[in-house]
Coordinates of N, CA and C in Angstrom, one line a residue:
Chain P
Q1 N 3.2 18.8 8.4 CA 3.0 17.8 7.3 C 2.4 16.5 7.8
V2 N 1.8 15.7 6.9 CA 1.1 14.5 7.3 C 2.2 13.5 7.7
Q3 N 2.0 12.9 8.8 CA 3.0 11.8 9.3 C 2.2 10.7 9.9
L4 N 2.6 9.5 9.7 CA 2.1 8.3 10.4 C 3.3 7.6 10.9
V5 N 3.4 7.6 12.3 CA 4.6 7.0 13.0 C 4.1 5.7 13.7
Q6 N 4.8 4.6 13.3 CA 4.4 3.3 13.8 C 5.3 3.0 15.0
S7 N 4.8 1.9 15.8 CA 5.6 1.4 16.9 C 6.7 0.5 16.4
G8 N 7.6 0.1 17.3 CA 8.8 -0.6 17.0 C 8.6 -2.0 16.7
A9 N 9.7 -2.6 16.3 CA 9.7 -4.1 15.9 C 9.3 -4.9 17.1
E10 N 8.7 -6.1 16.7 CA 8.2 -7.1 17.7 C 8.7 -8.4 17.3
V11 N 9.0 -9.2 18.3 CA 9.3 -10.7 18.1 C 8.3 -11.4 19.0
K12 N 7.6 -12.3 18.4 CA 6.5 -13.1 19.0 C 6.6 -14.6 18.7
K13 N 6.1 -15.3 19.7 CA 6.1 -16.8 19.5 C 4.9 -17.2 18.7
P14 N 4.9 -18.3 18.0 CA 3.7 -18.8 17.4 C 2.6 -19.0 18.3
G15 N 1.4 -18.5 17.9 CA 0.2 -18.6 18.8 C -0.1 -17.3 19.5
A16 N 0.9 -16.5 19.6 CA 0.7 -15.2 20.4 C 0.0 -14.2 19.5
S17 N -0.2 -13.0 20.1 CA -0.8 -11.9 19.4 C 0.2 -10.7 19.3
V18 N 0.0 -9.8 18.4 CA 0.8 -8.6 18.3 C -0.2 -7.4 18.0
K19 N 0.2 -6.3 18.6 CA -0.6 -5.1 18.4 C 0.4 -4.0 18.0
V20 N 0.1 -3.5 16.8 CA 1.0 -2.4 16.2 C 0.2 -1.1 16.2
S21 N 0.9 -0.1 16.6 CA 0.2 1.3 16.6 C 0.7 2.2 15.5
C22 N -0.1 3.1 15.2 CA 0.1 4.1 14.1 C -0.4 5.4 14.5
K23 N 0.5 6.3 14.9 CA 0.1 7.7 15.4 C 0.2 8.7 14.3
A24 N -1.0 9.3 14.1 CA -1.1 10.3 13.0 C -0.8 11.7 13.5
S25 N -0.3 12.6 12.6 CA -0.1 14.0 12.9 C -0.2 14.7 11.6
G26 N -0.5 16.0 11.7 CA -0.5 16.9 10.5 C -1.8 16.9 9.7
Y27 N -2.8 16.3 10.2 CA -4.1 16.3 9.6 C -5.2 15.9 10.6
T28 N -6.5 16.1 10.2 CA -7.6 15.7 11.2 C -7.8 14.2 11.1
F29 N -7.4 13.5 12.1 CA -7.4 12.1 12.2 C -8.7 11.4 11.8
T30 N -9.8 12.0 12.2 CA -11.1 11.3 12.1 C -11.6 11.5 10.6
N31 N -11.0 12.3 9.8 CA -11.5 12.6 8.5 C -11.0 11.6 7.4
Y32 N -10.1 10.7 7.7 CA -9.5 9.8 6.7 C -9.3 8.4 7.2
D33 N -9.8 7.5 6.4 CA -9.6 6.0 6.8 C -8.2 5.7 6.9
I34 N -7.9 4.7 7.8 CA -6.6 4.1 7.9 C -6.7 2.7 7.4
N35 N -5.7 2.3 6.6 CA -5.6 0.9 6.1 C -4.3 0.2 6.6
W36 N -4.4 -1.1 6.6 CA -3.1 -1.8 7.0 C -2.7 -2.7 5.8
V37 N -1.4 -2.7 5.5 CA -0.9 -3.5 4.4 C 0.4 -4.1 5.0
R38 N 0.6 -5.4 4.6 CA 1.8 -6.1 5.0 C 2.6 -6.5 3.9
Q39 N 3.9 -6.8 4.2 CA 4.9 -7.2 3.2 C 5.9 -8.2 3.8
A40 N 5.8 -9.4 3.4 CA 6.8 -10.5 3.8 C 8.1 -10.1 3.1
T41 N 9.2 -10.5 3.7 CA 10.6 -10.2 3.2 C 10.7 -10.6 1.8
G42 N 11.0 -9.7 0.9 CA 11.3 -10.0 -0.5 C 10.0 -10.2 -1.3
Q43 N 8.8 -10.0 -0.7 CA 7.6 -10.3 -1.3 C 6.8 -9.0 -1.6
G44 N 5.6 -9.2 -2.2 CA 4.8 -8.0 -2.6 C 4.0 -7.5 -1.4
L45 N 3.0 -6.6 -1.8 CA 2.2 -6.0 -0.8 C 0.8 -6.7 -0.7
E46 N 0.4 -6.8 0.6 CA -0.9 -7.5 0.8 C -1.8 -6.6 1.7
W47 N -3.0 -6.3 1.2 CA -3.9 -5.5 2.0 C -4.6 -6.3 3.0
M48 N -4.7 -5.7 4.2 CA -5.3 -6.5 5.3 C -6.7 -6.0 5.8
G49 N -6.8 -4.7 5.8 CA -8.2 -4.1 6.3 C -8.1 -2.6 6.4
W50 N -9.3 -2.1 6.8 CA -9.4 -0.6 6.9 C -10.3 -0.3 8.1
M51 N -10.1 0.9 8.5 CA -10.9 1.5 9.6 C -11.3 3.0 9.4
N52 N -12.5 3.3 9.7 CA -12.9 4.7 9.7 C -12.7 5.2 11.1
P53 N -11.7 6.1 11.3 CA -11.5 6.6 12.7 C -12.6 7.3 13.3
N54 N -13.5 7.9 12.5 CA -14.6 8.7 13.1 C -15.7 7.7 13.7
S55 N -16.1 6.7 12.9 CA -17.2 5.8 13.3 C -16.6 4.6 14.0
G56 N -15.4 4.2 13.7 CA -14.8 3.0 14.2 C -15.2 1.8 13.3
N57 N -15.9 2.0 12.2 CA -16.3 1.0 11.3 C -15.0 0.3 10.7
T58 N -15.0 -0.9 10.5 CA -13.9 -1.6 9.9 C -14.3 -2.6 8.8
G59 N -13.3 -3.0 8.1 CA -13.5 -4.0 7.0 C -12.2 -4.8 6.9
Y60 N -12.3 -6.1 6.8 CA -11.1 -6.9 6.7 C -11.1 -7.9 5.5
A61 N -9.9 -8.1 5.0 CA -9.7 -9.1 4.0 C -10.1 -10.5 4.6
Q62 N -10.8 -11.2 3.7 CA -11.3 -12.6 4.2 C -10.2 -13.4 4.8
K63 N -9.0 -13.3 4.2 CA -7.9 -14.1 4.7 C -7.6 -13.9 6.2
F64 N -7.9 -12.7 6.7 CA -7.5 -12.4 8.1 C -8.7 -12.4 9.0
Q65 N -9.9 -12.6 8.5 CA -11.2 -12.6 9.3 C -11.0 -13.5 10.5
G66 N -11.4 -13.0 11.6 CA -11.3 -13.8 12.8 C -10.0 -13.7 13.6
R67 N -9.0 -13.2 12.9 CA -7.7 -13.0 13.5 C -7.2 -11.6 13.7
I68 N -7.9 -10.6 13.0 CA -7.4 -9.3 12.9 C -8.4 -8.3 13.6
S69 N -8.0 -7.4 14.2 CA -8.8 -6.3 14.8 C -8.1 -5.0 14.6
I70 N -8.8 -4.0 14.0 CA -8.3 -2.7 13.8 C -9.1 -1.7 14.7
T71 N -8.5 -1.0 15.5 CA -9.2 -0.1 16.4 C -8.5 1.3 16.4
R72 N -9.0 2.2 17.2 CA -8.4 3.5 17.3 C -8.7 4.1 18.7
N73 N -7.8 5.1 19.0 CA -8.0 5.9 20.2 C -8.0 7.4 19.6
T74 N -9.1 8.0 19.4 CA -9.2 9.3 18.8 C -8.5 10.4 19.6
S75 N -8.5 10.2 20.9 CA -7.9 11.2 21.7 C -6.4 11.2 21.6
M76 N -5.9 10.0 21.3 CA -4.4 9.8 21.1 C -4.1 9.8 19.6
I77 N -5.0 10.1 18.8 CA -4.9 10.1 17.3 C -4.0 9.0 16.8
T78 N -4.4 7.7 17.3 CA -3.6 6.6 17.0 C -4.5 5.4 16.6
A79 N -4.1 4.7 15.6 CA -4.8 3.5 15.1 C -4.0 2.3 15.5
Y80 N -4.7 1.2 15.7 CA -4.0 0.0 16.1 C -4.4 -1.2 15.2
M81 N -3.5 -2.1 15.0 CA -3.8 -3.4 14.3 C -3.3 -4.5 15.1
E82 N -4.3 -5.3 15.5 CA -3.9 -6.5 16.4 C -4.1 -7.8 15.5
L83 N -3.1 -8.6 15.5 CA -3.3 -9.8 14.8 C -3.0 -11.0 15.8
S84 N -3.9 -12.0 15.8 CA -3.8 -13.0 16.8 C -3.4 -14.4 16.1
S85 N -3.2 -15.3 17.0 CA -2.9 -16.7 16.5 C -1.7 -16.7 15.5
L86 N -0.7 -16.0 15.8 CA 0.4 -15.7 14.9 C 1.1 -17.1 14.5
R87 N 1.5 -17.1 13.2 CA 2.3 -18.2 12.7 C 3.5 -17.7 12.0
S88 N 4.4 -18.5 11.6 CA 5.7 -18.1 11.0 C 5.4 -17.3 9.7
E89 N 4.3 -17.6 9.0 CA 4.0 -17.0 7.7 C 3.5 -15.5 8.0
D90 N 3.3 -15.1 9.2 CA 2.9 -13.7 9.5 C 4.1 -12.9 9.7
T91 N 5.3 -13.4 9.6 CA 6.5 -12.6 9.7 C 6.6 -11.7 8.5
A92 N 6.6 -10.4 8.8 CA 6.5 -9.4 7.7 C 6.7 -8.0 8.3
V93 N 6.7 -7.0 7.4 CA 6.7 -5.6 7.8 C 5.2 -5.2 7.6
Y94 N 4.7 -4.6 8.6 CA 3.3 -4.1 8.6 C 3.3 -2.6 8.5
Y95 N 2.5 -2.1 7.5 CA 2.4 -0.7 7.3 C 0.9 -0.2 7.6
C96 N 0.8 0.9 8.2 CA -0.5 1.7 8.1 C -0.4 2.7 7.0
A97 N -1.5 3.0 6.4 CA -1.5 3.9 5.2 C -2.9 4.7 5.3
R98 N -2.8 5.9 5.0 CA -3.9 6.8 5.0 C -4.6 6.8 3.6
R99 N -5.9 6.7 3.6 CA -6.7 6.8 2.4 C -7.2 8.2 2.3
P100 N -7.0 8.9 1.1 CA -7.5 10.3 1.0 C -9.0 10.4 0.9
G101 N -9.7 9.8 1.9 CA -11.2 9.9 1.9 C -11.6 9.1 3.1
A102 N -12.9 9.0 3.3 CA -13.5 8.2 4.4 C -14.9 7.7 4.0
G103 N -15.2 6.5 4.5 CA -16.6 6.0 4.2 C -16.7 5.8 2.7
T104 N -17.8 6.3 2.3 CA -18.1 6.2 0.8 C -17.6 7.4 0.0
L105 N -16.9 8.3 0.7 CA -16.4 9.5 0.0 C -14.9 9.4 -0.3
G106 N -14.5 10.0 -1.4 CA -13.1 10.0 -1.7 C -12.5 8.8 -2.3
A107 N -11.3 8.9 -2.7 CA -10.6 7.8 -3.4 C -10.1 6.8 -2.4
R108 N -9.8 5.7 -3.0 CA -9.4 4.5 -2.1 C -8.0 4.0 -2.3
Y109 N -7.1 4.9 -2.9 CA -5.7 4.6 -2.8 C -5.1 5.1 -1.6
F110 N -3.8 5.0 -1.4 CA -3.1 5.3 -0.1 C -2.1 6.4 -0.4
D111 N -2.3 7.6 0.2 CA -1.4 8.7 -0.1 C -0.3 8.9 0.9
Y112 N -0.4 8.4 2.1 CA 0.6 8.5 3.1 C 0.7 7.2 3.8
W113 N 2.0 6.8 4.1 CA 2.3 5.5 4.7 C 3.2 5.7 6.0
G114 N 2.9 4.8 7.0 CA 3.9 4.8 8.0 C 5.2 4.2 7.6
Q115 N 6.2 4.2 8.5 CA 7.5 3.7 8.2 C 7.6 2.2 8.2
G116 N 6.6 1.5 8.7 CA 6.6 0.1 8.8 C 7.0 -0.4 10.1
T117 N 6.5 -1.5 10.5 CA 6.9 -2.2 11.8 C 7.1 -3.7 11.4
L118 N 8.3 -4.1 11.7 CA 8.7 -5.5 11.5 C 8.2 -6.4 12.6
V119 N 7.4 -7.4 12.3 CA 7.0 -8.4 13.2 C 7.6 -9.7 12.8
I120 N 8.3 -10.3 13.7 CA 9.0 -11.7 13.5 C 8.3 -12.7 14.4
V121 N 7.8 -13.7 13.8 CA 7.2 -14.8 14.6 C 8.1 -16.0 14.5
S122 N 8.6 -16.3 15.7 CA 9.6 -17.4 15.7 C 9.6 -18.0 17.1
S123 N 9.7 -19.4 17.1 CA 9.8 -20.1 18.4 C 11.2 -20.0 19.0
Chain X
D1 N -12.3 -12.3 -6.1 CA -11.2 -11.3 -5.9 C -10.5 -11.0 -7.2
I2 N -10.1 -9.7 -7.3 CA -9.4 -9.2 -8.5 C -7.9 -9.5 -8.4
Q3 N -7.4 -10.2 -9.4 CA -5.9 -10.5 -9.4 C -5.2 -9.4 -10.3
M4 N -4.1 -8.9 -9.8 CA -3.3 -8.0 -10.6 C -2.0 -8.6 -11.0
T5 N -1.7 -8.5 -12.3 CA -0.5 -9.2 -12.8 C 0.4 -8.1 -13.4
Q6 N 1.6 -8.0 -12.9 CA 2.5 -7.0 -13.5 C 3.6 -7.7 -14.4
S7 N 4.0 -7.0 -15.5 CA 5.0 -7.5 -16.3 C 5.9 -6.3 -16.8
P8 N 7.2 -6.6 -17.0 CA 7.9 -7.8 -16.5 C 8.1 -7.8 -15.0
S9 N 8.6 -8.9 -14.5 CA 8.9 -8.9 -13.0 C 10.2 -8.1 -12.7
S10 N 11.1 -8.0 -13.7 CA 12.3 -7.2 -13.5 C 12.7 -6.6 -14.9
L11 N 13.4 -5.6 -14.8 CA 13.8 -4.8 -16.0 C 15.1 -4.1 -15.7
S12 N 16.1 -4.3 -16.7 CA 17.3 -3.5 -16.6 C 17.3 -2.4 -17.6
A13 N 17.7 -1.2 -17.1 CA 17.7 -0.1 -18.0 C 18.8 0.9 -17.6
S14 N 19.0 1.9 -18.4 CA 20.1 2.9 -18.2 C 19.5 4.2 -17.9
V15 N 20.3 5.1 -17.3 CA 19.8 6.5 -17.1 C 19.6 7.1 -18.5
G16 N 18.5 7.8 -18.5 CA 18.0 8.4 -19.8 C 17.1 7.6 -20.6
D17 N 16.9 6.3 -20.4 CA 16.1 5.4 -21.1 C 14.6 5.8 -20.8
R18 N 13.8 5.4 -21.7 CA 12.3 5.4 -21.6 C 11.9 4.0 -21.2
V19 N 11.1 3.8 -20.1 CA 10.7 2.5 -19.8 C 9.2 2.5 -19.5
T20 N 8.6 1.3 -19.8 CA 7.2 1.1 -19.6 C 6.9 -0.2 -18.9
F21 N 6.1 -0.1 -17.8 CA 5.7 -1.3 -17.1 C 4.2 -1.5 -17.4
T22 N 3.8 -2.8 -17.4 CA 2.4 -3.1 -17.6 C 1.7 -3.8 -16.4
C23 N 0.5 -3.5 -16.2 CA -0.3 -4.1 -15.1 C -1.6 -4.5 -15.7
R24 N -2.0 -5.8 -15.5 CA -3.3 -6.2 -15.9 C -4.2 -6.7 -14.8
A25 N -5.5 -6.4 -14.9 CA -6.4 -6.8 -13.9 C -7.2 -8.0 -14.4
S26 N -7.6 -8.9 -13.5 CA -8.3 -10.1 -13.9 C -9.8 -9.8 -14.4
Q27 N -10.3 -8.6 -14.0 CA -11.6 -8.1 -14.5 C -11.5 -6.6 -14.5
S28 N -12.5 -6.0 -15.1 CA -12.4 -4.5 -15.3 C -12.5 -3.8 -14.0
I29 N -11.6 -2.8 -13.9 CA -11.5 -2.0 -12.7 C -11.7 -0.5 -13.0
S30 N -12.3 -0.3 -14.2 CA -12.5 1.1 -14.7 C -11.1 1.8 -14.7
S31 N -11.0 2.9 -14.0 CA -9.7 3.6 -13.9 C -9.2 3.6 -12.4
W32 N -9.8 2.7 -11.6 CA -9.4 2.7 -10.2 C -8.1 2.0 -10.0
L33 N -7.0 2.6 -10.4 CA -5.7 2.0 -10.3 C -4.7 3.0 -9.9
A34 N -3.8 2.6 -8.9 CA -2.8 3.4 -8.4 C -1.4 2.7 -8.7
W35 N -0.4 3.6 -8.8 CA 1.0 3.1 -8.9 C 1.9 3.6 -7.8
Y36 N 2.7 2.7 -7.2 CA 3.6 3.1 -6.1 C 5.0 2.8 -6.5
Q37 N 5.9 3.5 -5.9 CA 7.4 3.2 -6.0 C 7.8 2.8 -4.6
Q38 N 8.6 1.8 -4.5 CA 9.2 1.4 -3.3 C 10.7 1.1 -3.3
K39 N 11.4 1.7 -2.5 CA 12.8 1.5 -2.4 C 13.1 0.6 -1.2
P40 N 14.3 -0.1 -1.2 CA 14.5 -1.1 -0.1 C 14.5 -0.5 1.3
G41 N 13.8 -1.1 2.1 CA 13.7 -0.6 3.6 C 12.7 0.6 3.7
K42 N 12.0 1.0 2.7 CA 11.2 2.1 2.8 C 9.7 1.8 2.5
A43 N 8.8 2.6 3.0 CA 7.4 2.4 2.6 C 7.1 2.8 1.2
P44 N 6.1 2.2 0.6 CA 5.7 2.6 -0.8 C 5.4 4.1 -0.8
K45 N 5.6 4.7 -2.0 CA 5.3 6.1 -2.3 C 4.3 6.2 -3.4
L46 N 3.2 6.9 -3.3 CA 2.3 7.1 -4.3 C 2.8 7.9 -5.4
L47 N 2.6 7.4 -6.7 CA 3.0 8.1 -7.8 C 1.9 8.6 -8.7
I48 N 1.0 7.7 -9.0 CA -0.2 7.9 -9.9 C -1.4 7.3 -9.2
Y49 N -2.5 8.0 -9.4 CA -3.8 7.5 -9.0 C -4.9 7.7 -10.0
K50 N -6.0 7.0 -10.0 CA -7.0 7.0 -11.0 C -6.4 6.8 -12.4
A51 N -5.4 5.9 -12.5 CA -4.8 5.4 -13.6 C -3.8 6.4 -14.3
S52 N -4.2 7.7 -14.3 CA -3.3 8.6 -15.0 C -3.1 10.0 -14.3
S53 N -3.6 10.1 -13.1 CA -3.4 11.4 -12.4 C -2.1 11.3 -11.5
L54 N -1.3 12.4 -11.8 CA 0.0 12.4 -11.2 C -0.1 13.0 -9.7
E55 N 0.3 12.3 -8.7 CA 0.3 12.8 -7.4 C 1.2 14.0 -7.2
S56 N 0.7 15.0 -6.4 CA 1.4 16.2 -6.2 C 2.9 15.9 -5.8
G57 N 3.8 16.6 -6.4 CA 5.2 16.5 -6.1 C 6.0 15.4 -6.8
V58 N 5.3 14.6 -7.6 CA 5.9 13.5 -8.3 C 6.3 14.1 -9.7
P59 N 7.6 13.8 -10.1 CA 8.1 14.4 -11.4 C 7.3 14.0 -12.6
S60 N 7.2 15.0 -13.5 CA 6.3 14.8 -14.7 C 6.9 13.7 -15.7
R61 N 8.0 13.2 -15.4 CA 8.6 12.1 -16.3 C 7.8 10.8 -16.0
F62 N 7.0 10.7 -14.9 CA 6.2 9.6 -14.7 C 4.8 9.9 -15.3
S63 N 4.2 8.9 -15.9 CA 2.9 9.0 -16.5 C 2.2 7.7 -16.5
G64 N 0.9 7.7 -16.4 CA 0.1 6.4 -16.4 C -1.0 6.5 -17.4
R65 N -1.3 5.3 -17.9 CA -2.4 5.2 -18.9 C -3.2 3.9 -18.7
G66 N -4.4 3.9 -19.3 CA -5.1 2.7 -19.3 C -6.4 2.8 -18.7
S67 N -7.3 1.8 -18.9 CA -8.6 1.7 -18.2 C -9.1 0.3 -18.5
G68 N -10.0 -0.1 -17.7 CA -10.6 -1.5 -17.9 C -9.7 -2.5 -17.2
T69 N -8.9 -3.2 -18.0 CA -8.0 -4.3 -17.5 C -6.6 -4.1 -17.8
E70 N -6.2 -3.1 -18.6 CA -4.8 -3.0 -19.0 C -4.3 -1.6 -18.7
F71 N -3.1 -1.5 -18.0 CA -2.6 -0.2 -17.6 C -1.1 -0.2 -17.8
T72 N -0.6 1.0 -18.0 CA 0.9 1.1 -18.1 C 1.4 2.3 -17.3
L73 N 2.5 2.2 -16.8 CA 3.3 3.2 -16.1 C 4.6 3.5 -17.0
T74 N 4.8 4.7 -17.4 CA 6.0 5.1 -18.2 C 6.8 6.1 -17.5
I75 N 8.1 5.8 -17.5 CA 9.1 6.9 -17.1 C 9.8 7.3 -18.3
S76 N 9.7 8.6 -18.6 CA 10.1 9.1 -19.9 C 11.6 9.2 -20.1
S77 N 12.3 9.5 -19.0 CA 13.8 9.6 -19.1 C 14.3 9.2 -17.7
L78 N 14.8 8.0 -17.5 CA 15.2 7.4 -16.2 C 16.3 8.3 -15.5
Q79 N 16.0 8.5 -14.3 CA 17.0 9.2 -13.5 C 17.5 8.2 -12.4
P80 N 18.7 8.5 -11.9 CA 19.3 7.6 -10.9 C 18.4 7.2 -9.7
D81 N 17.5 8.2 -9.3 CA 16.7 8.0 -8.2 C 15.5 7.1 -8.5
D82 N 15.3 6.7 -9.8 CA 14.1 6.0 -10.2 C 14.3 4.4 -10.1
F83 N 15.5 4.0 -9.7 CA 15.7 2.6 -9.7 C 15.1 2.0 -8.3
A84 N 14.1 1.2 -8.5 CA 13.2 0.9 -7.4 C 12.3 -0.2 -7.8
T85 N 11.4 -0.6 -7.0 CA 10.4 -1.6 -7.3 C 9.0 -0.8 -7.5
Y86 N 8.2 -1.2 -8.5 CA 7.0 -0.5 -8.8 C 5.8 -1.4 -8.7
Y87 N 4.8 -1.0 -7.9 CA 3.6 -1.8 -7.7 C 2.4 -1.1 -8.2
C88 N 1.5 -1.9 -8.8 CA 0.2 -1.3 -9.1 C -0.8 -1.9 -8.1
Q89 N -1.9 -1.1 -7.8 CA -2.9 -1.5 -6.9 C -4.3 -1.2 -7.5
Q90 N -5.2 -2.1 -7.4 CA -6.6 -1.8 -7.7 C -7.4 -1.5 -6.5
Y91 N -8.2 -0.4 -6.7 CA -9.1 0.0 -5.6 C -10.5 0.1 -6.0
N92 N -10.9 -0.8 -7.1 CA -12.2 -0.8 -7.6 C -13.1 -1.5 -6.6
S93 N -12.6 -2.6 -5.9 CA -13.5 -3.3 -5.0 C -12.6 -4.0 -4.0
F94 N -13.3 -4.4 -2.9 CA -12.6 -5.1 -1.8 C -12.5 -6.6 -2.2
P95 N -11.4 -7.3 -1.9 CA -10.3 -6.8 -1.2 C -9.3 -6.1 -2.1
Y96 N -8.8 -4.9 -1.7 CA -7.9 -4.2 -2.6 C -6.7 -5.2 -2.8
S97 N -6.1 -5.0 -4.0 CA -5.0 -6.0 -4.3 C -3.9 -5.3 -5.1
F98 N -2.8 -5.8 -4.9 CA -1.6 -5.3 -5.5 C -1.0 -6.3 -6.5
G99 N -0.3 -5.7 -7.5 CA 0.5 -6.6 -8.3 C 1.7 -7.1 -7.6
Q100 N 2.4 -8.0 -8.2 CA 3.6 -8.6 -7.6 C 4.9 -7.7 -7.7
G101 N 4.8 -6.7 -8.4 CA 5.9 -5.7 -8.5 C 6.8 -5.9 -9.7
T102 N 7.3 -4.8 -10.2 CA 8.4 -4.9 -11.2 C 9.6 -4.2 -10.6
K103 N 10.7 -4.8 -10.6 CA 12.0 -4.3 -10.1 C 12.8 -3.7 -11.2
L104 N 13.0 -2.5 -11.1 CA 13.8 -1.7 -12.1 C 15.2 -1.6 -11.6
E105 N 16.1 -2.2 -12.4 CA 17.6 -2.2 -12.0 C 18.4 -1.5 -13.0
I106 N 19.6 -1.1 -12.6 CA 20.4 -0.3 -13.4 C 21.2 -1.3 -14.3
K107 N 21.3 -0.9 -15.6 CA 22.0 -1.8 -16.6 C 23.5 -1.5 -16.5

C-alpha cells in the first residue's frame, strides 16, 4: 500500500534551517509529484510547494521563495523539504503529500499524506 | 491568488443528522476542488475530488456538489467517526489554497 513516512520532530533556533524527509513506498516514486503543506497549531493548511521526482522540477509558493528547497534522492525514494532562515512563525506540522499525477498530467489534489513532522522554532 | 472561504467555521450536530458545509472561491475554479477530513493529530484524508467525485473507500454518505465559485460537502447521516474538521482545497491554479476549515462537533 502507498505510504509516505516522514522524519521525526525537530527543534530549531531562529535563523537556522530544517530539512524534513519523506520516504515513499508502495508505488513508483518517480511517477507522482510530491507536495509540501504545513499547519500551524490550531490553524488551517498552507501549501508550500511541489516537486516532480522524475525531473527534479519544482515550484514554490511566493511566500516561501528564497527560503525553501524541495529535493529528492530517487535511489532512496525520498523527498526532502528544507526551509531556511527559520522564525517563530514557522513553528508548525509539515506534511508531504502525493499528487495523483505528475507534470502537466493528472489531477492536482493530494491522495496520500505523510504523518506529519513537527518543527518548533524557539530560542 | 485564489482565496477559499468556508462556512460555517464550526457546526454542532447529532448522530444521524444531515449536514452541509459550504466553500466559496474568490474566482472561478471550474470543478477543481477537493474536500479533506482531518482528525486531531492526524494528516488530512481525501474525501472528494473534482468537486463531486468520491475517493475510493470513502463512505457514500459523503457527497460534493458545485462548480465555479460555490461548492458544498454534504454528509447524509452523521456517524460518530465523522466528527472532525473539514477543509476544501482549490487546485485550479498555483498557489493551491485551502479554506480555513469547518469544525464539526457533537451536539
